Amino acid sequence: MFLRHCITFTLIALLAGCAGFGSKEAVQGQGNPQLWREHKQQLGSLDGWQINGKVGIRAPRDSGSGTLFWLQRQDYYDIRLAGPLGRGAARLTGRPGGVVLEVANQGRYEAANPEALLEEQLGWRLPVSHLVWWVRGLPAPDSKSQLTLDGDSRLASLAQDGWKVEYLSYVEQNGYWLPERLKLHGENIDVTLVVKDWQPRQLGH
């Protein structure tokens, strides 16, 4: 019986590690770690949303702002930017293994991952695969991260893979506390995101 309990506990610990909850995080700040784990588990189950907002980008070659529309349906995303940096409209759609970028008056481009495609066509090095997590107020689960919690046990800041993300304010929507204003600081690029309308959905339930 004791051995069976040990095996069960080991399996649970392994599954928790695979899910990325706490296994690669260094957490500090004034928040409660247990409340953070509960908050993170709730947001981790959120696999669908629609976002309307504004985005500003400061880069060596360009600076400007535009509107953002982001539709997420589990592993499929449809991200649209209108008017950023004077380039007109851009639309990024994809799922793991295949991405399409359409730029107004320029053409349609395909690649295996969004990061390479955006850098090649627009000159921006944006961690799109991580943004799917960061926009919910979560660290990406597959690499190490340093987290600072605020007094409400939500992310105040996040450092991961050469990027720093600052969470300036949150909004409550459908029982979820979600980022409303955040700033991303990368190598030679800064991004500000202001979410005007959050529509979170759990599609897998």
GROMACS .gro file of C-alpha atoms in nm:
model
  205
    1MET     CA    1   0.000   0.000   0.000
    2PHE     CA    2   0.282   0.237   0.091
    3LEU     CA    3   0.458   0.162  -0.240
    4ARG     CA    4   0.135   0.228  -0.431
    5HIS     CA    5   0.100   0.568  -0.260
    6CYS     CA    6   0.461   0.653  -0.346
    7ILE     CA    7   0.409   0.562  -0.712
    8THR     CA    8   0.086   0.766  -0.726
    9PHE     CA    9   0.256   1.069  -0.569
   10THR     CA   10   0.550   1.039  -0.811
   11LEU     CA   11   0.317   1.027  -1.112
   12ILE     CA   12   0.128   1.336  -0.989
   13ALA     CA   13   0.456   1.521  -0.940
   14LEU     CA   14   0.573   1.427  -1.289
   15LEU     CA   15   0.246   1.538  -1.447
   16ALA     CA   16   0.261   1.869  -1.261
   17GLY     CA   17   0.615   1.919  -1.389
   18CYS     CA   18   0.508   1.846  -1.746
   19ALA     CA   19   0.231   2.101  -1.718
   20GLY     CA   20   0.492   2.363  -1.634
   21PHE     CA   21   0.339   2.467  -1.302
   22GLY     CA   22   0.627   2.584  -1.088
   23SER     CA   23   0.893   2.356  -1.237
   24LYS     CA   24   1.085   2.632  -1.416
   25GLU     CA   25   0.981   2.941  -1.224
   26ALA     CA   26   1.170   3.160  -0.980
   27VAL     CA   27   0.899   3.350  -0.791
   28GLN     CA   28   0.944   3.659  -0.575
   29GLY     CA   29   0.738   3.959  -0.469
   30GLN     CA   30   0.461   4.022  -0.218
   31GLY     CA   31   0.201   3.778  -0.353
   32ASN     CA   32   0.094   3.446  -0.202
   33PRO     CA   33   0.253   3.152  -0.393
   34GLN     CA   34  -0.051   2.928  -0.331
   35LEU     CA   35  -0.292   3.193  -0.465
   36TRP     CA   36  -0.061   3.239  -0.765
   37ARG     CA   37  -0.071   2.866  -0.841
   38GLU     CA   38  -0.452   2.869  -0.824
   39HIS     CA   39  -0.469   3.180  -1.045
   40LYS     CA   40  -0.228   3.024  -1.294
   41GLN     CA   41  -0.421   2.697  -1.309
   42GLN     CA   42  -0.743   2.886  -1.384
   43LEU     CA   43  -0.581   3.091  -1.661
   44GLY     CA   44  -0.404   2.785  -1.801
   45SER     CA   45  -0.745   2.630  -1.873
   46LEU     CA   46  -0.842   2.935  -2.080
   47ASP     CA   47  -0.790   2.823  -2.440
   48GLY     CA   48  -1.003   3.070  -2.633
   49TRP     CA   49  -1.044   3.447  -2.641
   50GLN     CA   50  -1.109   3.753  -2.847
   51ILE     CA   51  -0.913   4.072  -2.781
   52ASN     CA   52  -0.957   4.420  -2.918
   53GLY     CA   53  -0.701   4.683  -2.828
   54LYS     CA   54  -0.411   4.902  -2.928
   55VAL     CA   55  -0.046   4.820  -2.978
   56GLY     CA   56   0.256   5.047  -2.993
   57ILE     CA   57   0.598   4.940  -3.122
   58ARG     CA   58   0.932   5.114  -3.087
   59ALA     CA   59   1.212   4.960  -3.294
   60PRO     CA   60   1.534   5.092  -3.454
   61ARG     CA   61   1.381   5.110  -3.803
   62ASP     CA   62   1.023   5.198  -3.714
   63SER     CA   63   0.801   5.333  -3.441
   64GLY     CA   64   0.428   5.374  -3.438
   65SER     CA   65   0.097   5.241  -3.315
   66GLY     CA   66  -0.210   5.064  -3.446
   67THR     CA   67  -0.515   4.864  -3.351
   68LEU     CA   68  -0.507   4.497  -3.256
   69PHE     CA   69  -0.760   4.217  -3.302
   70TRP     CA   70  -0.668   3.871  -3.169
   71LEU     CA   71  -0.887   3.563  -3.202
   72GLN     CA   72  -0.759   3.249  -3.027
   73ARG     CA   73  -0.925   2.907  -3.065
   74GLN     CA   74  -0.713   2.651  -2.878
   75ASP     CA   75  -0.394   2.619  -3.091
   76TYR     CA   76  -0.525   2.832  -3.381
   77TYR     CA   77  -0.475   3.210  -3.380
   78ASP     CA   78  -0.581   3.498  -3.601
   79ILE     CA   79  -0.398   3.822  -3.515
   80ARG     CA   80  -0.472   4.138  -3.711
   81LEU     CA   81  -0.290   4.472  -3.694
   82ALA     CA   82  -0.431   4.778  -3.863
   83GLY     CA   83  -0.222   5.084  -3.935
   84PRO     CA   84   0.095   5.001  -3.737
   85LEU     CA   85   0.405   5.194  -3.837
   86GLY     CA   86   0.247   5.319  -4.157
   87ARG     CA   87   0.258   4.972  -4.314
   88GLY     CA   88  -0.116   4.931  -4.350
   89ALA     CA   89  -0.296   4.616  -4.239
   90ALA     CA   90  -0.126   4.289  -4.149
   91ARG     CA   91  -0.283   3.956  -4.058
   92LEU     CA   92  -0.105   3.662  -3.897
   93THR     CA   93  -0.286   3.327  -3.885
   94GLY     CA   94  -0.157   2.986  -3.791
   95ARG     CA   95  -0.120   2.690  -3.564
   96PRO     CA   96   0.186   2.486  -3.463
   97GLY     CA   97   0.384   2.395  -3.774
   98GLY     CA   98   0.239   2.648  -4.017
   99VAL     CA   99   0.191   3.025  -4.023
  100VAL     CA  100   0.062   3.268  -4.286
  101LEU     CA  101   0.131   3.644  -4.289
  102GLU     CA  102  -0.073   3.868  -4.518
  103VAL     CA  103   0.042   4.228  -4.557
  104ALA     CA  104  -0.172   4.483  -4.742
  105ASN     CA  105  -0.029   4.579  -5.082
  106GLN     CA  106   0.270   4.346  -5.031
  107GLY     CA  107   0.158   3.986  -5.047
  108ARG     CA  108   0.109   3.657  -4.868
  109TYR     CA  109   0.395   3.476  -4.695
  110GLU     CA  110   0.421   3.135  -4.528
  111ALA     CA  111   0.664   2.983  -4.278
  112ALA     CA  112   0.692   2.714  -4.013
  113ASN     CA  113   0.693   2.959  -3.719
  114PRO     CA  114   0.567   3.314  -3.664
  115GLU     CA  115   0.888   3.459  -3.519
  116ALA     CA  116   1.094   3.396  -3.834
  117LEU     CA  117   0.814   3.517  -4.060
  118LEU     CA  118   0.762   3.849  -3.880
  119GLU     CA  119   1.134   3.921  -3.861
  120GLU     CA  120   1.186   3.842  -4.230
  121GLN     CA  121   0.890   4.042  -4.362
  122LEU     CA  122   0.839   4.323  -4.109
  123GLY     CA  123   1.175   4.343  -3.931
  124TRP     CA  124   1.025   4.277  -3.585
  125ARG     CA  125   1.159   4.014  -3.348
  126LEU     CA  126   0.842   3.933  -3.154
  127PRO     CA  127   0.800   3.617  -2.941
  128VAL     CA  128   0.453   3.529  -3.074
  129SER     CA  129   0.464   3.175  -2.933
  130HIS     CA  130   0.527   3.319  -2.586
  131LEU     CA  131   0.270   3.596  -2.629
  132VAL     CA  132  -0.006   3.336  -2.626
  133TRP     CA  133   0.089   3.285  -2.260
  134TRP     CA  134   0.206   3.634  -2.166
  135VAL     CA  135  -0.115   3.802  -2.282
  136ARG     CA  136  -0.304   3.592  -2.022
  137GLY     CA  137  -0.058   3.693  -1.749
  138LEU     CA  138   0.129   3.361  -1.752
  139PRO     CA  139   0.491   3.258  -1.818
  140ALA     CA  140   0.544   3.031  -2.118
  141PRO     CA  141   0.579   2.678  -1.974
  142ASP     CA  142   0.871   2.545  -2.181
  143SER     CA  143   1.157   2.770  -2.063
  144LYS     CA  144   1.286   2.921  -1.740
  145SER     CA  145   1.126   3.239  -1.609
  146GLN     CA  146   1.168   3.488  -1.324
  147LEU     CA  147   0.841   3.617  -1.183
  148THR     CA  148   0.752   3.903  -0.951
  149LEU     CA  149   0.404   3.887  -0.798
  150ASP     CA  150   0.195   4.187  -0.696
  151GLY     CA  151  -0.015   4.215  -0.379
  152ASP     CA  152  -0.301   4.031  -0.548
  153SER     CA  153  -0.078   3.731  -0.632
  154ARG     CA  154  -0.081   3.810  -1.003
  155LEU     CA  155   0.219   3.889  -1.222
  156ALA     CA  156   0.373   4.231  -1.172
  157SER     CA  157   0.665   4.149  -1.402
  158LEU     CA  158   0.815   3.856  -1.588
  159ALA     CA  159   1.161   3.791  -1.732
  160GLN     CA  160   1.190   3.509  -1.987
  161ASP     CA  161   1.414   3.428  -2.283
  162GLY     CA  162   1.568   3.775  -2.303
  163TRP     CA  163   1.239   3.961  -2.265
  164LYS     CA  164   1.096   4.156  -1.973
  165VAL     CA  165   0.719   4.198  -1.944
  166GLU     CA  166   0.562   4.456  -1.711
  167TYR     CA  167   0.197   4.416  -1.611
  168LEU     CA  168   0.061   4.763  -1.537
  169SER     CA  169  -0.307   4.686  -1.476
  170TYR     CA  170  -0.562   4.405  -1.481
  171VAL     CA  171  -0.933   4.379  -1.555
  172GLU     CA  172  -1.190   4.123  -1.436
  173GLN     CA  173  -1.393   3.956  -1.711
  174ASN     CA  174  -1.617   3.647  -1.678
  175GLY     CA  175  -1.449   3.550  -1.351
  176TYR     CA  176  -1.093   3.586  -1.490
  177TRP     CA  177  -0.843   3.854  -1.390
  178LEU     CA  178  -0.662   3.937  -1.716
  179PRO     CA  179  -0.392   4.186  -1.818
  180GLU     CA  180  -0.527   4.519  -1.939
  181ARG     CA  181  -0.200   4.710  -1.992
  182LEU     CA  182   0.139   4.549  -2.043
  183LYS     CA  183   0.479   4.648  -2.174
  184LEU     CA  184   0.730   4.418  -2.340
  185HIS     CA  185   1.100   4.505  -2.351
  186GLY     CA  186   1.320   4.304  -2.585
  187GLU     CA  187   1.649   4.353  -2.766
  188ASN     CA  188   1.612   4.682  -2.957
  189ILE     CA  189   1.232   4.670  -2.944
  190ASP     CA  190   0.961   4.781  -2.700
  191VAL     CA  191   0.595   4.688  -2.732
  192THR     CA  192   0.303   4.840  -2.542
  193LEU     CA  193  -0.031   4.658  -2.544
  194VAL     CA  194  -0.356   4.808  -2.417
  195VAL     CA  195  -0.657   4.574  -2.419
  196LYS     CA  196  -0.986   4.759  -2.462
  197ASP     CA  197  -1.207   4.450  -2.471
  198TRP     CA  198  -1.136   4.101  -2.333
  199GLN     CA  199  -1.369   3.813  -2.422
  200PRO     CA  200  -1.229   3.496  -2.259
  201ARG     CA  201  -1.373   3.153  -2.336
  202GLN     CA  202  -1.304   2.795  -2.234
  203LEU     CA  203  -1.341   2.598  -2.554
  204GLY     CA  204  -1.233   2.259  -2.425
  205HIS     CA  205  -1.514   2.237  -2.168
   0.00000   0.00000   0.00000
